[in-house]
Amino acid sequence: MTLTSPWNGFLDRIHTAKAHDELATIEHELFGRKAGEMTVALKNLASFSDEERKKKGQELNLIKHTLETAFAERTRSLSSESLKTLASSDTLDPSLDLPEKERGHLHLIHEYIRRSEEVFGRMGFEVAAGPEVETEHYNFNMLNIPESHPARDNQDTFWASSKEKKVLRTHTSPVQIRFMEEHKPPFRMICAGKVYRKDSDATHSPMFHQIEGLMIGEDVSLANMKSVMESAISELIAADTEFRWRTGYFPFVEPGMEMDVRWRGDESKSREGKWLEIVGCGMVHPNVLKNCGIDTKKYQGFAFGFGVERMLMIRHQIPDLRLFYENDLRFLRQF
Ligand code: DAH
């Protein structure tokens, strides 16, 4: 139907409205409860005579219906238009390169322990483990460490419970005992893990890592030990590593030895000097074997304990052991 002014103007505005809120404004102008044009026009019918009211009423209802239909249509078409633009603007572009995600990696100490397990694994050593909270029995007594040994002292050892005689293990050597109690020779085992001592400077930390090793058999000799140690350092530090052997005292070996490795690169950067002790080792003391029920007439063998951080310090020329634990990403990302 063609409408007369002002309704015609409203109809045009409805048809050309660009958005839902524009439609809502027009709707309010027309049908607002107090001042809407249509609302007022309908109210005004009351002032007409019966006959005129009937005629005008019919006319107005028709106009009202036309406007309402126009609103409904425009609302529908605006909605489908906005869906269409959404569909075209919101598509995925699978060819787009995403910023690369930063990937983490193992801390160099743990990466190195895995590498060591692999190197010793190739030499026939199996991997064992033991608790970090140890008893005095395993940490000291079974290893032939006398009651009076200074290592038992409060100054060196973290006692977890002096009543129950528990310590944070001061070395990985107690794992030798636990292993020997459960296995019959011949065997070869290594065990890597954390150890604790009251020590802190450029080459000592209250917590550090050791790799313990043990090889027992009928004719395992000191020469075998030296050859295992030397091939380990050539793989784990570098093929041209310079080292020297010294005798050393440890109550659980006889004879006992220590190996020092020469600092690689600029010696003025080494805090410790040009030689760094990296491993204690020796032929397992008969008392230790006996403690574990091993026949010392038939079996003998060697044991060793490497300092993991120290090997890494030499391998990568890291002057201060505390750098390992500061977790500065600029340091860790280099490895
Ligand atoms: N447990 C010793 C330490 O922490 C290192 C060590 C020396 C381990 C001689 C051994 C060994 O197995 O035979 O200082």
mmCIF file of C-alpha atoms and ligand atoms in Angstrom:
data_model
loop_
_atom_site.group_PDB
_atom_site.id
_atom_site.type_symbol
_atom_site.label_atom_id
_atom_site.label_comp_id
_atom_site.label_asym_id
_atom_site.label_seq_id
_atom_site.Cartn_x
_atom_site.Cartn_y
_atom_site.Cartn_z
ATOM 1 C CA MET A 1 0.000 0.000 0.000
ATOM 2 C CA THR A 2 1.175 3.560 -0.586
ATOM 3 C CA LEU A 3 1.231 5.591 2.535
ATOM 4 C CA THR A 4 0.673 9.212 3.075
ATOM 5 C CA SER A 5 3.161 11.503 4.737
ATOM 6 C CA PRO A 6 4.530 11.258 7.447
ATOM 7 C CA TRP A 7 4.102 7.453 7.356
ATOM 8 C CA ASN A 8 5.738 7.261 3.974
ATOM 9 C CA GLY A 9 8.862 8.890 5.350
ATOM 10 C CA PHE A 10 9.012 6.306 8.111
ATOM 11 C CA LEU A 11 8.607 3.481 5.622
ATOM 12 C CA ASP A 12 11.523 4.798 3.539
ATOM 13 C CA ARG A 13 13.738 5.075 6.571
ATOM 14 C CA ILE A 14 12.908 1.473 7.580
ATOM 15 C CA HIS A 15 13.794 0.170 4.133
ATOM 16 C CA THR A 16 17.097 1.982 4.044
ATOM 17 C CA ALA A 17 18.196 1.471 7.674
ATOM 18 C CA LYS A 18 21.828 0.326 7.772
ATOM 19 C CA ALA A 19 21.914 -1.291 11.188
ATOM 20 C CA HIS A 20 19.778 -2.761 13.932
ATOM 21 C CA ASP A 21 20.200 0.198 16.249
ATOM 22 C CA GLU A 22 18.999 2.568 13.511
ATOM 23 C CA LEU A 23 15.850 0.425 13.190
ATOM 24 C CA ALA A 24 15.386 0.529 16.940
ATOM 25 C CA THR A 25 15.448 4.356 16.882
ATOM 26 C CA ILE A 26 12.760 4.492 14.183
ATOM 27 C CA GLU A 27 10.663 1.952 16.042
ATOM 28 C CA HIS A 28 10.819 4.108 19.127
ATOM 29 C CA GLU A 29 9.802 7.229 17.172
ATOM 30 C CA LEU A 30 6.782 5.336 15.865
ATOM 31 C CA PHE A 31 5.659 3.120 18.669
ATOM 32 C CA GLY A 32 7.239 4.675 21.781
ATOM 33 C CA ARG A 33 4.756 4.285 24.656
ATOM 34 C CA LYS A 34 4.232 7.990 25.281
ATOM 35 C CA ALA A 35 5.257 10.008 22.253
ATOM 36 C CA GLY A 36 5.479 7.473 19.416
ATOM 37 C CA GLU A 37 3.723 8.940 16.316
ATOM 38 C CA MET A 38 1.555 5.865 15.833
ATOM 39 C CA THR A 39 0.817 5.582 19.538
ATOM 40 C CA VAL A 40 -0.362 9.198 19.621
ATOM 41 C CA ALA A 41 -2.367 8.855 16.391
ATOM 42 C CA LEU A 42 -4.177 5.803 17.813
ATOM 43 C CA LYS A 43 -4.897 7.622 21.047
ATOM 44 C CA ASN A 44 -6.298 10.605 19.143
ATOM 45 C CA LEU A 45 -8.955 8.386 17.529
ATOM 46 C CA ALA A 46 -10.973 8.842 20.698
ATOM 47 C CA SER A 47 -11.702 12.461 19.788
ATOM 48 C CA PHE A 48 -13.436 11.562 16.548
ATOM 49 C CA SER A 49 -17.067 10.755 16.043
ATOM 50 C CA ASP A 50 -18.030 7.108 15.921
ATOM 51 C CA GLU A 51 -18.187 6.909 12.187
ATOM 52 C CA GLU A 52 -14.977 8.775 11.553
ATOM 53 C CA ARG A 53 -13.206 6.806 14.286
ATOM 54 C CA LYS A 54 -14.142 3.572 12.577
ATOM 55 C CA LYS A 55 -12.872 4.721 9.201
ATOM 56 C CA LYS A 56 -9.667 6.291 10.496
ATOM 57 C CA GLY A 57 -9.122 3.328 12.839
ATOM 58 C CA GLN A 58 -9.191 0.860 9.954
ATOM 59 C CA GLU A 59 -6.832 3.071 7.967
ATOM 60 C CA LEU A 60 -4.381 3.411 10.858
ATOM 61 C CA ASN A 61 -4.403 -0.325 11.576
ATOM 62 C CA LEU A 62 -3.518 -1.019 7.998
ATOM 63 C CA ILE A 63 -0.655 1.488 8.130
ATOM 64 C CA LYS A 64 0.502 0.026 11.415
ATOM 65 C CA HIS A 65 0.513 -3.457 9.915
ATOM 66 C CA THR A 66 2.474 -2.268 6.843
ATOM 67 C CA LEU A 67 5.099 -0.591 9.057
ATOM 68 C CA GLU A 68 5.408 -3.632 11.308
ATOM 69 C CA THR A 69 5.877 -5.939 8.331
ATOM 70 C CA ALA A 70 8.553 -3.604 6.969
ATOM 71 C CA PHE A 71 10.369 -3.685 10.354
ATOM 72 C CA ALA A 72 10.328 -7.472 10.442
ATOM 73 C CA GLU A 73 11.656 -7.752 6.894
ATOM 74 C CA ARG A 74 14.409 -5.210 7.377
ATOM 75 C CA THR A 75 15.480 -6.841 10.651
ATOM 76 C CA ARG A 76 15.759 -10.193 8.908
ATOM 77 C CA SER A 77 17.737 -8.871 5.964
ATOM 78 C CA LEU A 78 20.131 -6.913 8.188
ATOM 79 C CA SER A 79 20.836 -10.088 10.180
ATOM 80 C CA SER A 80 21.587 -12.184 7.153
ATOM 81 C CA GLU A 81 23.799 -9.436 5.720
ATOM 82 C CA SER A 82 25.902 -9.335 8.872
ATOM 83 C CA LEU A 83 26.228 -13.128 8.823
ATOM 84 C CA LYS A 84 27.410 -12.916 5.237
ATOM 85 C CA THR A 85 30.080 -10.351 6.038
ATOM 86 C CA LEU A 86 31.154 -12.439 9.015
ATOM 87 C CA ALA A 87 31.478 -15.479 6.797
ATOM 88 C CA SER A 88 33.679 -13.647 4.316
ATOM 89 C CA SER A 89 35.808 -11.739 6.817
ATOM 90 C CA ASP A 90 36.263 -14.450 9.420
ATOM 91 C CA THR A 91 37.762 -17.203 7.298
ATOM 92 C CA LEU A 92 40.866 -19.141 8.341
ATOM 93 C CA ASP A 93 44.063 -18.763 6.399
ATOM 94 C CA PRO A 94 45.879 -22.066 6.861
ATOM 95 C CA SER A 95 48.905 -20.863 4.903
ATOM 96 C CA LEU A 96 49.739 -18.257 7.540
ATOM 97 C CA ASP A 97 52.959 -18.926 9.500
ATOM 98 C CA LEU A 98 52.428 -18.837 13.249
ATOM 99 C CA PRO A 99 55.159 -17.370 15.430
ATOM 100 C CA GLU A 100 57.423 -20.232 16.425
ATOM 101 C CA LYS A 101 56.704 -21.673 19.873
ATOM 102 C CA GLU A 102 59.610 -21.642 22.248
ATOM 103 C CA ARG A 103 60.569 -25.202 23.110
ATOM 104 C CA GLY A 104 62.301 -26.163 26.303
ATOM 105 C CA HIS A 105 65.007 -28.757 26.745
ATOM 106 C CA LEU A 106 66.612 -30.723 29.523
ATOM 107 C CA HIS A 107 68.868 -28.881 31.922
ATOM 108 C CA LEU A 108 72.459 -29.537 30.903
ATOM 109 C CA ILE A 109 73.136 -31.578 34.038
ATOM 110 C CA HIS A 110 70.347 -34.031 33.260
ATOM 111 C CA GLU A 111 71.204 -34.115 29.604
ATOM 112 C CA TYR A 112 74.780 -34.978 30.625
ATOM 113 C CA ILE A 113 73.662 -37.696 33.024
ATOM 114 C CA ARG A 114 71.713 -39.325 30.190
ATOM 115 C CA ARG A 115 74.751 -39.095 27.955
ATOM 116 C CA SER A 116 76.885 -40.726 30.690
ATOM 117 C CA GLU A 117 74.369 -43.537 31.134
ATOM 118 C CA GLU A 118 74.609 -44.141 27.438
ATOM 119 C CA VAL A 119 78.440 -44.123 27.420
ATOM 120 C CA PHE A 120 78.695 -46.510 30.404
ATOM 121 C CA GLY A 121 75.795 -48.520 29.036
ATOM 122 C CA ARG A 122 77.892 -49.281 25.974
ATOM 123 C CA MET A 123 80.592 -50.588 28.327
ATOM 124 C CA GLY A 124 78.072 -52.980 29.861
ATOM 125 C CA PHE A 125 77.037 -51.001 32.974
ATOM 126 C CA GLU A 126 73.414 -51.160 34.068
ATOM 127 C CA VAL A 127 71.660 -48.156 35.642
ATOM 128 C CA ALA A 128 70.640 -48.317 39.323
ATOM 129 C CA ALA A 129 69.128 -45.775 41.745
ATOM 130 C CA GLY A 130 68.945 -45.179 45.488
ATOM 131 C CA PRO A 131 67.252 -42.811 47.951
ATOM 132 C CA GLU A 132 68.471 -39.269 48.607
ATOM 133 C CA VAL A 133 67.527 -39.491 52.282
ATOM 134 C CA GLU A 134 69.820 -42.256 53.465
ATOM 135 C CA THR A 135 70.475 -44.012 56.724
ATOM 136 C CA GLU A 136 73.764 -43.633 58.540
ATOM 137 C CA HIS A 137 74.061 -47.392 58.036
ATOM 138 C CA TYR A 138 74.234 -47.190 54.238
ATOM 139 C CA ASN A 139 75.816 -43.760 53.891
ATOM 140 C CA PHE A 140 78.710 -44.482 56.308
ATOM 141 C CA ASN A 141 78.820 -47.760 58.267
ATOM 142 C CA MET A 142 78.556 -50.251 55.423
ATOM 143 C CA LEU A 143 81.152 -48.278 53.475
ATOM 144 C CA ASN A 144 83.780 -48.904 56.114
ATOM 145 C CA ILE A 145 83.752 -45.237 57.178
ATOM 146 C CA PRO A 146 84.952 -45.177 60.803
ATOM 147 C CA GLU A 147 82.868 -43.595 63.574
ATOM 148 C CA SER A 148 85.508 -40.902 63.918
ATOM 149 C CA HIS A 149 85.631 -39.942 60.229
ATOM 150 C CA PRO A 150 85.264 -36.149 59.771
ATOM 151 C CA ALA A 151 82.705 -36.628 56.971
ATOM 152 C CA ARG A 152 80.169 -37.715 59.600
ATOM 153 C CA ASP A 153 80.618 -34.433 61.348
ATOM 154 C CA ASN A 154 77.741 -31.972 61.594
ATOM 155 C CA GLN A 155 79.915 -29.539 59.713
ATOM 156 C CA ASP A 156 79.846 -31.583 56.516
ATOM 157 C CA THR A 157 76.678 -33.622 56.648
ATOM 158 C CA PHE A 158 73.060 -32.506 56.620
ATOM 159 C CA TRP A 159 71.430 -34.699 59.229
ATOM 160 C CA ALA A 160 67.771 -35.127 58.296
ATOM 161 C CA SER A 161 67.043 -36.761 61.631
ATOM 162 C CA SER A 162 69.796 -37.415 64.142
ATOM 163 C CA LYS A 163 67.419 -39.562 66.236
ATOM 164 C CA GLU A 164 66.677 -41.945 63.401
ATOM 165 C CA LYS A 165 70.222 -41.498 62.074
ATOM 166 C CA LYS A 166 69.099 -40.275 58.669
ATOM 167 C CA VAL A 167 71.175 -38.053 56.428
ATOM 168 C CA LEU A 168 70.839 -36.361 53.069
ATOM 169 C CA ARG A 169 73.235 -38.697 51.315
ATOM 170 C CA THR A 170 76.690 -37.141 51.150
ATOM 171 C CA HIS A 171 77.665 -39.265 48.131
ATOM 172 C CA THR A 172 76.170 -41.849 45.781
ATOM 173 C CA SER A 173 78.404 -44.615 47.200
ATOM 174 C CA PRO A 174 75.613 -46.092 49.412
ATOM 175 C CA VAL A 175 73.930 -47.205 46.185
ATOM 176 C CA GLN A 176 76.872 -49.610 45.755
ATOM 177 C CA ILE A 177 75.864 -51.295 49.013
ATOM 178 C CA ARG A 178 72.165 -51.444 48.167
ATOM 179 C CA PHE A 179 73.055 -52.917 44.791
ATOM 180 C CA MET A 180 75.488 -55.516 46.183
ATOM 181 C CA GLU A 181 72.925 -56.640 48.746
ATOM 182 C CA GLU A 182 70.539 -57.468 45.937
ATOM 183 C CA HIS A 183 72.761 -58.800 43.172
ATOM 184 C CA LYS A 184 75.218 -61.631 42.814
ATOM 185 C CA PRO A 185 78.538 -60.895 41.030
ATOM 186 C CA PRO A 186 79.674 -60.501 38.348
ATOM 187 C CA PHE A 187 78.006 -57.154 37.684
ATOM 188 C CA ARG A 188 78.583 -53.599 36.465
ATOM 189 C CA MET A 189 76.347 -50.779 37.563
ATOM 190 C CA ILE A 190 76.240 -47.004 37.558
ATOM 191 C CA CYS A 191 74.003 -44.674 39.489
ATOM 192 C CA ALA A 192 73.662 -40.922 38.998
ATOM 193 C CA GLY A 193 71.971 -38.482 41.314
ATOM 194 C CA LYS A 194 71.988 -35.625 43.772
ATOM 195 C CA VAL A 195 74.202 -35.527 46.839
ATOM 196 C CA TYR A 196 74.373 -32.984 49.665
ATOM 197 C CA ARG A 197 77.162 -31.399 51.694
ATOM 198 C CA LYS A 198 77.641 -28.231 53.689
ATOM 199 C CA ASP A 199 79.941 -26.620 51.149
ATOM 200 C CA SER A 200 79.659 -23.572 48.932
ATOM 201 C CA ASP A 201 82.158 -21.818 46.675
ATOM 202 C CA ALA A 202 83.141 -21.675 42.974
ATOM 203 C CA THR A 203 83.747 -25.431 42.807
ATOM 204 C CA HIS A 204 81.494 -26.658 45.657
ATOM 205 C CA SER A 205 77.751 -26.445 46.135
ATOM 206 C CA PRO A 206 75.538 -27.777 48.990
ATOM 207 C CA MET A 207 73.775 -29.916 46.401
ATOM 208 C CA PHE A 208 75.572 -31.408 43.441
ATOM 209 C CA HIS A 209 75.515 -34.522 41.287
ATOM 210 C CA GLN A 210 77.632 -37.628 41.198
ATOM 211 C CA ILE A 211 77.863 -40.663 38.973
ATOM 212 C CA GLU A 212 78.778 -43.734 40.955
ATOM 213 C CA GLY A 213 80.064 -46.882 39.320
ATOM 214 C CA LEU A 214 80.825 -50.400 40.453
ATOM 215 C CA MET A 215 82.257 -53.392 38.639
ATOM 216 C CA ILE A 216 82.771 -56.681 40.465
ATOM 217 C CA GLY A 217 83.905 -59.953 38.972
ATOM 218 C CA GLU A 218 86.440 -62.737 39.397
ATOM 219 C CA ASP A 219 89.401 -60.939 37.897
ATOM 220 C CA VAL A 220 88.459 -57.275 37.668
ATOM 221 C CA SER A 221 91.661 -55.284 38.132
ATOM 222 C CA LEU A 222 92.979 -51.777 38.671
ATOM 223 C CA ALA A 223 94.072 -51.805 35.032
ATOM 224 C CA ASN A 224 90.434 -52.406 34.019
ATOM 225 C CA MET A 225 89.419 -49.486 36.206
ATOM 226 C CA LYS A 226 91.920 -47.136 34.609
ATOM 227 C CA SER A 227 90.868 -48.130 31.159
ATOM 228 C CA VAL A 228 87.148 -47.642 31.927
ATOM 229 C CA MET A 229 87.852 -44.219 33.505
ATOM 230 C CA GLU A 230 90.017 -43.092 30.638
ATOM 231 C CA SER A 231 87.571 -44.094 27.933
ATOM 232 C CA ALA A 232 84.758 -42.433 29.898
ATOM 233 C CA ILE A 233 86.542 -39.083 30.086
ATOM 234 C CA SER A 234 87.578 -39.187 26.462
ATOM 235 C CA GLU A 235 83.906 -39.526 25.497
ATOM 236 C CA LEU A 236 82.395 -37.393 28.220
ATOM 237 C CA ILE A 237 84.863 -34.512 28.200
ATOM 238 C CA ALA A 238 86.951 -34.662 25.006
ATOM 239 C CA ALA A 239 89.207 -37.117 23.187
ATOM 240 C CA ASP A 240 92.289 -35.016 23.918
ATOM 241 C CA THR A 241 91.540 -34.471 27.622
ATOM 242 C CA GLU A 242 94.733 -34.200 29.694
ATOM 243 C CA PHE A 243 94.568 -35.984 33.024
ATOM 244 C CA ARG A 244 96.761 -37.231 35.830
ATOM 245 C CA TRP A 245 96.355 -40.052 38.343
ATOM 246 C CA ARG A 246 97.069 -39.610 42.048
ATOM 247 C CA THR A 247 96.657 -41.908 44.978
ATOM 248 C CA GLY A 248 93.822 -40.876 47.260
ATOM 249 C CA TYR A 249 92.286 -42.079 50.471
ATOM 250 C CA PHE A 250 88.684 -43.256 50.728
ATOM 251 C CA PRO A 251 87.815 -45.784 53.463
ATOM 252 C CA PHE A 252 85.780 -47.940 51.066
ATOM 253 C CA VAL A 253 88.600 -48.603 48.562
ATOM 254 C CA GLU A 254 92.126 -49.964 48.780
ATOM 255 C CA PRO A 255 94.127 -48.757 46.960
ATOM 256 C CA GLY A 256 92.286 -45.492 46.379
ATOM 257 C CA MET A 257 92.944 -43.122 43.503
ATOM 258 C CA GLU A 258 91.888 -39.750 42.198
ATOM 259 C CA MET A 259 91.969 -38.371 38.717
ATOM 260 C CA ASP A 260 92.539 -34.705 37.965
ATOM 261 C CA VAL A 261 91.703 -33.244 34.601
ATOM 262 C CA ARG A 262 93.422 -30.241 33.131
ATOM 263 C CA TRP A 263 91.352 -27.127 32.523
ATOM 264 C CA ARG A 264 90.744 -26.671 28.812
ATOM 265 C CA GLY A 265 91.206 -23.269 27.232
ATOM 266 C CA ASP A 266 92.319 -20.060 28.900
ATOM 267 C CA GLU A 267 93.713 -20.987 32.328
ATOM 268 C CA SER A 268 93.173 -17.493 33.700
ATOM 269 C CA LYS A 269 89.419 -18.189 33.427
ATOM 270 C CA SER A 270 89.617 -21.232 35.695
ATOM 271 C CA ARG A 271 88.782 -20.390 39.295
ATOM 272 C CA GLU A 272 90.268 -23.606 40.613
ATOM 273 C CA GLY A 273 93.635 -23.568 38.846
ATOM 274 C CA LYS A 274 94.712 -25.717 35.992
ATOM 275 C CA TRP A 275 93.840 -29.126 37.516
ATOM 276 C CA LEU A 276 90.390 -30.069 38.767
ATOM 277 C CA GLU A 277 89.727 -33.305 40.620
ATOM 278 C CA ILE A 278 86.815 -35.025 38.916
ATOM 279 C CA VAL A 279 86.672 -38.586 40.213
ATOM 280 C CA GLY A 280 87.566 -40.697 43.233
ATOM 281 C CA CYS A 281 87.970 -44.422 42.669
ATOM 282 C CA GLY A 282 89.788 -47.559 43.656
ATOM 283 C CA MET A 283 89.561 -51.265 44.329
ATOM 284 C CA VAL A 284 86.578 -51.975 46.578
ATOM 285 C CA HIS A 285 87.777 -52.607 50.145
ATOM 286 C CA PRO A 286 87.384 -56.252 51.250
ATOM 287 C CA ASN A 287 85.483 -55.064 54.353
ATOM 288 C CA VAL A 288 82.847 -53.502 52.093
ATOM 289 C CA LEU A 289 82.499 -56.673 50.031
ATOM 290 C CA LYS A 290 82.215 -58.741 53.224
ATOM 291 C CA ASN A 291 79.575 -56.358 54.615
ATOM 292 C CA CYS A 292 77.504 -57.219 51.557
ATOM 293 C CA GLY A 293 78.079 -60.945 51.782
ATOM 294 C CA ILE A 294 80.405 -61.182 48.798
ATOM 295 C CA ASP A 295 83.141 -63.838 48.881
ATOM 296 C CA THR A 296 86.384 -61.842 48.812
ATOM 297 C CA LYS A 297 88.419 -64.920 47.889
ATOM 298 C CA LYS A 298 86.491 -65.241 44.675
ATOM 299 C CA TYR A 299 85.490 -61.690 43.759
ATOM 300 C CA GLN A 300 87.077 -58.281 43.545
ATOM 301 C CA GLY A 301 86.443 -55.109 41.635
ATOM 302 C CA PHE A 302 86.532 -51.362 41.441
ATOM 303 C CA ALA A 303 84.262 -48.451 42.224
ATOM 304 C CA PHE A 304 84.269 -44.811 41.206
ATOM 305 C CA GLY A 305 82.420 -41.586 41.890
ATOM 306 C CA PHE A 306 82.492 -38.752 39.328
ATOM 307 C CA GLY A 307 81.515 -35.165 40.080
ATOM 308 C CA VAL A 308 79.056 -34.330 37.283
ATOM 309 C CA GLU A 309 79.265 -30.529 37.536
ATOM 310 C CA ARG A 310 83.048 -30.613 37.527
ATOM 311 C CA MET A 311 83.145 -32.694 34.349
ATOM 312 C CA LEU A 312 80.773 -30.229 32.741
ATOM 313 C CA MET A 313 82.841 -27.276 33.941
ATOM 314 C CA ILE A 314 85.850 -28.657 32.109
ATOM 315 C CA ARG A 315 83.939 -29.782 29.051
ATOM 316 C CA HIS A 316 82.284 -26.394 28.522
ATOM 317 C CA GLN A 317 84.852 -24.178 30.297
ATOM 318 C CA ILE A 318 82.391 -22.986 32.920
ATOM 319 C CA PRO A 319 84.387 -21.154 35.613
ATOM 320 C CA ASP A 320 81.847 -21.208 38.450
ATOM 321 C CA LEU A 321 79.726 -24.177 39.468
ATOM 322 C CA ARG A 322 77.001 -21.955 40.918
ATOM 323 C CA LEU A 323 76.025 -20.940 37.365
ATOM 324 C CA PHE A 324 74.365 -24.358 36.976
ATOM 325 C CA TYR A 325 71.712 -23.552 39.568
ATOM 326 C CA GLU A 326 70.988 -19.877 38.981
ATOM 327 C CA ASN A 327 68.651 -20.806 36.120
ATOM 328 C CA ASP A 328 69.617 -17.789 34.096
ATOM 329 C CA LEU A 329 68.203 -18.593 30.658
ATOM 330 C CA ARG A 330 71.050 -16.767 28.928
ATOM 331 C CA PHE A 331 73.348 -19.392 30.434
ATOM 332 C CA LEU A 332 71.092 -22.430 30.018
ATOM 333 C CA ARG A 333 70.179 -21.709 26.396
ATOM 334 C CA GLN A 334 73.796 -22.163 25.341
ATOM 335 C CA PHE A 335 73.658 -25.903 25.887
HETATM 336 N N1 DAH B 1 82.177 -41.107 47.476
HETATM 337 C C1 DAH B 1 83.387 -40.356 47.239
HETATM 338 C C2 DAH B 1 83.114 -38.889 47.476
HETATM 339 O O1 DAH B 1 82.003 -38.487 47.398
HETATM 340 C C3 DAH B 1 83.866 -40.538 45.817
HETATM 341 C C4 DAH B 1 84.317 -41.914 45.569
HETATM 342 C C5 DAH B 1 85.639 -42.245 45.821
HETATM 343 C C6 DAH B 1 83.460 -42.871 45.122
HETATM 344 C C7 DAH B 1 86.091 -43.531 45.618
HETATM 345 C C8 DAH B 1 83.886 -44.160 44.899
HETATM 346 C C9 DAH B 1 85.216 -44.468 45.154
HETATM 347 O O2 DAH B 1 83.085 -45.123 44.445
HETATM 348 O O3 DAH B 1 85.648 -45.733 44.932
HETATM 349 O O4 DAH B 1 84.014 -38.136 47.724
#
